[in-house]
């Protein structure tokens, strides 16, 4: 990586020279070249051991400030397998029934909720009531009101609440946020950001297709990233929303949730962001057109590796382990007793949820929904 890009990235994390942070600065590429951190680590218990929990567990092996200390699972065979794979002591292994007794376990600092979306609220509140910090996966919950209940529970229990937004620590996204918010190419006028996968081979019983567990289709699963990127690149909240459900090509699968959805967000500045999230074709791109130039990423939202450029040239940022960098970033704040930055907190998850609810309402009513 070029030295000027590296310096710019470290600076944008707010962790560079002159940082008053107590712990050493971190970025995945920097940790490779310096001594390992020896202080107190944040002990994390993963709750729900599905596909993404496996990715997080691998990421945890690359963190500097975290330990995979515990697990919560409803499947006894997974408990046996994970115990062996990650040397997890029996006393740190819970099921969904005895989970609340985690409050007596001083070896667990934080519960990372990686369950189906419909279980996020319950397990976030239970973890908070047990006195544990929480990271909850996206989408944070089903409604803005649910998010408020989760925020309140964490506040009352005096624990911190983060949403698993890995892209806030990703250098290409830090850069597009900077280019948009600092108006480096002038005011952004138009954003096109979409994410979709062809998942036609999905098991018809998968929870993603069941509204009570998913809350909705690809908008909840993938579109949340597009909404969020639009919001953080512009540094504004949308004031109005229009949306359209896409065609249903697999009526056998899509009886409860949408297969595809397209929407438009309107901002006070005059900017428009248009997006599609879909389960029937692949798309993974971000494009912003500003007064005096453009910037884009493709791939943009998946696990990458991301590639990007602007009207000034190609981006040159490191490819990082997104999950390790995210968890280290959150751990560092908690270990230093800092309040988590708003952009990774429950408040951010709630802001996204407000927009997602408006998108569904606009698609259902075919009316423009005004956000206040
Ligand atoms: P998954 O289906 O692979 O795993 C879900 C886990 O929940 C499984 O271990 C399953 O046993 C358990 N579970 C408990 N009760 C269940 C029930 N009633 N029905 C189904 N499963 C139940 O799902 P996943 O892909 O790991 O997604 C989990 C969460 O992580 C979701 O909220 C998803 O949006 C999020 N996620 C985030 C990212 C990201 O990049 N941040 C990526 C993938 C998934």
PDB file of C-alpha atoms and ligand atoms in Angstrom, residues 48-53 75 78 96 114-117 119-120 137-139 164 166 207-208 213 221 225 303 323, ligand 1:
ATOM      1  CA  UNK A  48     -26.298 -18.288  17.331  1.00  0.00           C
ATOM      2  CA  UNK A  49     -23.739 -20.420  15.517  1.00  0.00           C
ATOM      3  CA  UNK A  50     -24.805 -20.257  11.872  1.00  0.00           C
ATOM      4  CA  UNK A  51     -23.026 -19.141   8.712  1.00  0.00           C
ATOM      5  CA  UNK A  52     -22.108 -15.642   9.798  1.00  0.00           C
ATOM      6  CA  UNK A  53     -21.047 -16.701  13.295  1.00  0.00           C
ATOM      7  CA  UNK A  75     -27.777 -27.238  18.955  1.00  0.00           C
ATOM      8  CA  UNK A  78     -22.456 -27.447  17.619  1.00  0.00           C
ATOM      9  CA  UNK A  96     -31.175 -20.373  24.752  1.00  0.00           C
ATOM     10  CA  UNK A 114     -25.950 -13.490  15.317  1.00  0.00           C
ATOM     11  CA  UNK A 115     -29.417 -15.052  15.326  1.00  0.00           C
ATOM     12  CA  UNK A 116     -32.209 -14.681  12.750  1.00  0.00           C
ATOM     13  CA  UNK A 117     -33.426 -11.071  12.662  1.00  0.00           C
ATOM     14  CA  UNK A 119     -34.646 -12.935  17.582  1.00  0.00           C
ATOM     15  CA  UNK A 120     -32.366  -9.857  17.751  1.00  0.00           C
ATOM     16  CA  UNK A 137     -26.287  -8.103  13.732  1.00  0.00           C
ATOM     17  CA  UNK A 138     -28.075  -6.142  11.034  1.00  0.00           C
ATOM     18  CA  UNK A 139     -30.917  -5.456  10.564  1.00  0.00           C
ATOM     19  CA  UNK A 164     -22.579  -5.245  13.442  1.00  0.00           C
ATOM     20  CA  UNK A 166     -18.579  -3.981   9.432  1.00  0.00           C
ATOM     21  CA  UNK A 207     -35.725 -18.486   7.884  1.00  0.00           C
ATOM     22  CA  UNK A 208     -34.901 -15.708   5.379  1.00  0.00           C
ATOM     23  CA  UNK A 213     -37.953 -14.564  11.575  1.00  0.00           C
ATOM     24  CA  UNK A 221     -31.070  -8.617   4.574  1.00  0.00           C
ATOM     25  CA  UNK A 225     -26.435  -1.617   3.610  1.00  0.00           C
ATOM     26  CA  UNK A 303     -17.025  -9.149   1.836  1.00  0.00           C
ATOM     27  CA  UNK A 323     -14.967  -8.665  10.827  1.00  0.00           C
TER      28      UNK A 323
HETATM   29  P1  LIG B   1     -27.898 -18.779   9.680  1.00  0.00           P
HETATM   30  O1  LIG B   1     -29.222 -19.335   9.307  1.00  0.00           O
HETATM   31  O2  LIG B   1     -26.706 -19.351   9.020  1.00  0.00           O
HETATM   32  O3  LIG B   1     -27.668 -18.884  11.252  1.00  0.00           O
HETATM   33  C1  LIG B   1     -28.679 -18.604  12.184  1.00  0.00           C
HETATM   34  C2  LIG B   1     -28.385 -19.314  13.479  1.00  0.00           C
HETATM   35  O4  LIG B   1     -29.492 -19.103  14.361  1.00  0.00           O
HETATM   36  C3  LIG B   1     -28.225 -20.834  13.324  1.00  0.00           C
HETATM   37  O5  LIG B   1     -27.136 -21.255  14.120  1.00  0.00           O
HETATM   38  C4  LIG B   1     -29.512 -21.408  13.868  1.00  0.00           C
HETATM   39  O6  LIG B   1     -29.320 -22.665  14.463  1.00  0.00           O
HETATM   40  C5  LIG B   1     -29.887 -20.369  14.926  1.00  0.00           C
HETATM   41  N1  LIG B   1     -31.318 -20.342  15.214  1.00  0.00           N
HETATM   42  C6  LIG B   1     -31.851 -20.266  16.441  1.00  0.00           C
HETATM   43  N2  LIG B   1     -33.187 -20.264  16.384  1.00  0.00           N
HETATM   44  C7  LIG B   1     -33.516 -20.357  15.095  1.00  0.00           C
HETATM   45  C8  LIG B   1     -34.759 -20.419  14.412  1.00  0.00           C
HETATM   46  N3  LIG B   1     -35.930 -20.361  15.036  1.00  0.00           N
HETATM   47  N4  LIG B   1     -34.725 -20.525  13.064  1.00  0.00           N
HETATM   48  C9  LIG B   1     -33.554 -20.555  12.401  1.00  0.00           C
HETATM   49  N5  LIG B   1     -32.341 -20.484  13.000  1.00  0.00           N
HETATM   50  C10 LIG B   1     -32.324 -20.395  14.341  1.00  0.00           C
HETATM   51  O7  LIG B   1     -27.992 -17.204   9.442  1.00  0.00           O
HETATM   52  P2  LIG B   1     -26.777 -16.186   9.272  1.00  0.00           P
HETATM   53  O8  LIG B   1     -26.545 -15.967   7.831  1.00  0.00           O
HETATM   54  O9  LIG B   1     -25.645 -16.581  10.112  1.00  0.00           O
HETATM   55  O10 LIG B   1     -27.449 -14.830   9.812  1.00  0.00           O
HETATM   56  C11 LIG B   1     -27.549 -14.550  11.195  1.00  0.00           C
HETATM   57  C12 LIG B   1     -27.622 -13.031  11.385  1.00  0.00           C
HETATM   58  O11 LIG B   1     -26.416 -12.454  10.905  1.00  0.00           O
HETATM   59  C13 LIG B   1     -28.749 -12.365  10.618  1.00  0.00           C
HETATM   60  O12 LIG B   1     -29.291 -11.330  11.381  1.00  0.00           O
HETATM   61  C14 LIG B   1     -28.068 -11.787   9.395  1.00  0.00           C
HETATM   62  O13 LIG B   1     -28.709 -10.650   8.883  1.00  0.00           O
HETATM   63  C15 LIG B   1     -26.702 -11.453   9.943  1.00  0.00           C
HETATM   64  N6  LIG B   1     -25.637 -11.472   8.918  1.00  0.00           N
HETATM   65  C16 LIG B   1     -24.801 -10.418   8.843  1.00  0.00           C
HETATM   66  C17 LIG B   1     -23.807 -10.396   7.893  1.00  0.00           C
HETATM   67  C18 LIG B   1     -22.862  -9.241   7.811  1.00  0.00           C
HETATM   68  O14 LIG B   1     -22.101  -9.162   6.858  1.00  0.00           O
HETATM   69  N7  LIG B   1     -22.845  -8.352   8.796  1.00  0.00           N
HETATM   70  C19 LIG B   1     -23.679 -11.454   7.007  1.00  0.00           C
HETATM   71  C20 LIG B   1     -24.545 -12.531   7.110  1.00  0.00           C
HETATM   72  C21 LIG B   1     -25.540 -12.532   8.075  1.00  0.00           C
END
